[in-house]
Structures are given as C-alpha cells and as structure tokens.
XYZ file of C-alpha atoms in Angstrom:
148
model
C -175.882 77.099 -23.181
C -177.417 79.072 -25.334
C -180.230 77.170 -24.457
C -180.272 78.446 -21.681
C -179.358 81.826 -22.196
C -182.845 82.303 -25.053
C -184.885 80.587 -22.255
C -184.040 83.217 -19.116
C -186.621 85.745 -20.350
C -188.941 83.421 -20.218
C -188.193 80.625 -17.581
C -187.758 82.038 -13.916
C -186.374 78.924 -13.226
C -183.988 78.668 -15.725
C -183.131 82.546 -14.972
C -181.873 81.143 -11.565
C -180.286 78.039 -12.934
C -178.015 80.459 -14.827
C -177.560 83.010 -12.381
C -176.203 80.281 -10.143
C -174.241 79.205 -12.822
C -172.463 82.596 -13.335
C -171.630 82.805 -9.685
C -169.668 79.547 -9.229
C -168.161 80.823 -12.481
C -166.999 83.855 -10.311
C -166.143 82.057 -7.345
C -163.932 79.468 -8.962
C -162.289 82.050 -11.087
C -163.085 80.827 -14.209
C -162.286 83.826 -16.062
C -162.466 82.265 -20.003
C -166.082 81.303 -19.428
C -167.444 83.946 -17.047
C -166.393 86.392 -20.102
C -168.615 84.571 -22.699
C -171.791 84.329 -20.167
C -171.949 87.618 -18.344
C -173.123 89.491 -21.729
C -175.577 87.068 -22.253
C -177.396 87.542 -19.115
C -180.327 89.785 -19.443
C -181.112 93.194 -18.841
C -184.198 92.816 -16.138
C -183.719 93.712 -12.694
C -185.077 92.878 -9.841
C -184.908 92.303 -5.940
C -183.341 88.839 -6.849
C -181.232 89.774 -9.147
C -180.428 92.494 -6.801
C -179.165 89.730 -4.621
C -177.308 87.679 -7.330
C -175.330 91.184 -8.476
C -174.657 91.436 -4.845
C -173.308 88.536 -4.829
C -171.034 88.275 -7.988
C -169.234 92.335 -7.354
C -168.556 90.543 -4.100
C -166.643 87.787 -5.635
C -165.362 90.643 -8.321
C -163.663 92.660 -5.364
C -161.548 89.235 -4.444
C -159.886 90.194 -7.720
C -156.525 91.603 -8.328
C -153.986 89.906 -11.313
C -157.351 89.110 -13.092
C -158.238 93.223 -14.044
C -155.399 93.482 -16.159
C -156.889 91.808 -18.790
C -158.733 94.129 -21.275
C -161.515 91.384 -22.265
C -162.543 90.906 -18.231
C -162.932 94.180 -17.593
C -164.971 95.147 -21.340
C -167.442 91.733 -20.027
C -167.937 93.233 -16.624
C -168.196 96.790 -17.503
C -169.330 96.969 -20.538
C -171.291 94.404 -21.538
C -173.384 93.523 -18.580
C -172.993 95.713 -15.855
C -173.769 99.355 -18.163
C -176.852 97.431 -18.616
C -177.983 97.930 -14.746
C -176.998 101.520 -14.826
C -180.391 103.533 -14.560
C -181.515 101.518 -11.694
C -180.077 103.597 -8.239
C -179.327 100.616 -6.042
C -177.463 98.922 -9.306
C -175.534 101.835 -9.632
C -174.207 101.790 -6.504
C -172.923 98.574 -6.846
C -170.922 99.240 -9.944
C -169.641 102.138 -8.585
C -168.159 99.792 -5.578
C -166.786 97.534 -7.629
C -164.849 100.696 -9.867
C -163.480 101.896 -6.836
C -161.763 99.331 -6.097
C -160.719 98.418 -9.397
C -159.924 101.243 -10.844
C -156.128 101.518 -9.803
C -156.179 97.897 -11.455
C -157.847 99.247 -14.825
C -155.491 100.986 -17.519
C -157.212 104.846 -17.207
C -158.643 105.613 -20.602
C -160.838 102.340 -19.926
C -161.722 103.663 -16.760
C -162.187 106.595 -17.998
C -164.438 105.126 -20.664
C -166.680 103.682 -17.905
C -166.692 106.171 -16.299
C -168.518 108.090 -18.144
C -170.912 105.690 -19.300
C -172.250 105.214 -15.991
C -172.605 109.108 -15.495
C -175.514 109.565 -13.084
C -178.720 110.979 -14.316
C -180.280 114.245 -12.323
C -183.186 110.961 -11.278
C -180.313 109.290 -9.160
C -179.593 110.624 -5.301
C -177.406 113.084 -4.371
C -175.410 110.801 -2.637
C -174.991 108.614 -5.976
C -173.874 111.818 -7.477
C -171.836 112.779 -4.580
C -170.102 109.543 -4.816
C -169.590 109.181 -8.550
C -167.893 112.573 -8.276
C -165.575 111.523 -5.255
C -164.107 108.390 -7.822
C -164.221 110.846 -10.968
C -161.654 113.045 -8.952
C -159.421 110.433 -7.743
C -158.975 108.495 -10.832
C -158.174 111.795 -12.282
C -155.462 112.161 -9.900
C -154.574 108.347 -9.470
C -155.224 108.278 -6.225
C -155.773 104.909 -4.706
C -159.196 103.832 -2.679
C -159.897 104.606 0.987
C -163.734 104.672 1.198
C -165.568 101.398 1.733
C -169.503 101.824 0.450
C-alpha cells in the first residue's frame, strides 16, 4: 500500500486505482483501512478527482454512528478534506458533508473544522452564505434541513 501511495503523484493509473480503492473502502465501511489511507491521498485536484470526492462524500453521508469515532472525523476532515478547501467546488462538498453530519460530531470538533474551512474572499457569496448558515446552525445545535 505504501508503494501504491508513493507512486500516485507520478502515475495517473496508480492514482485512479487508489481512488477506486478508497471508494470501495468507504462503500464497504472498512473504517480502519479508510482512516489509514485517506490522509495519504495526494492533495492535487482535477476534474476526475472532483468526481471521486463527490462519490466519496455520498458514501460518507450514509454513515451515522460511525461519526462518533473521533479518529474517523480527524481522518476525513482534518487529514483529507482540509487539503481541498481552497477550491470552491471542493469546499461545497465539505460543507455538504458537515451540514449533514454535524449533529453526530462533538461540538468542539465541529467548531475546529469550521475554523479550518472558513471561506476566503475569493470564494463566491453563495459559499460564504452557506458557511455562515452552517455556523449559525451549529452554534445553536439545530439539526440540518437544507440539502446542497
């Protein structure tokens, strides 16, 4: 696995195999392997990887009790998704995931994630507004109602 991960930045086929492996792990809910592999994925974003993140987020949205595991939250949000928050499309995916799972996370961890993914001035008004709505909802502990 370490050889596969180390060669992903050089070889597109290897990178594609790794992305499919991660999707399989997420689909099968193999959390131990997923927590191990997610932080190792390179942080470059292309249109193919946006599709990968979209499908990955769709799998992660199906988790409920799994979000009580702090190490899963750190692997997904801190070690993996934080790499992509500079990109507007990727930030939307992160906000969509956080919007849905924030009620399953510890409040202090939600606040930490929100601080790390705060939109930049270059992001659109829609993303900044969505971030503000999410911040307000998490501050008062309201459940989610909006689908992005």
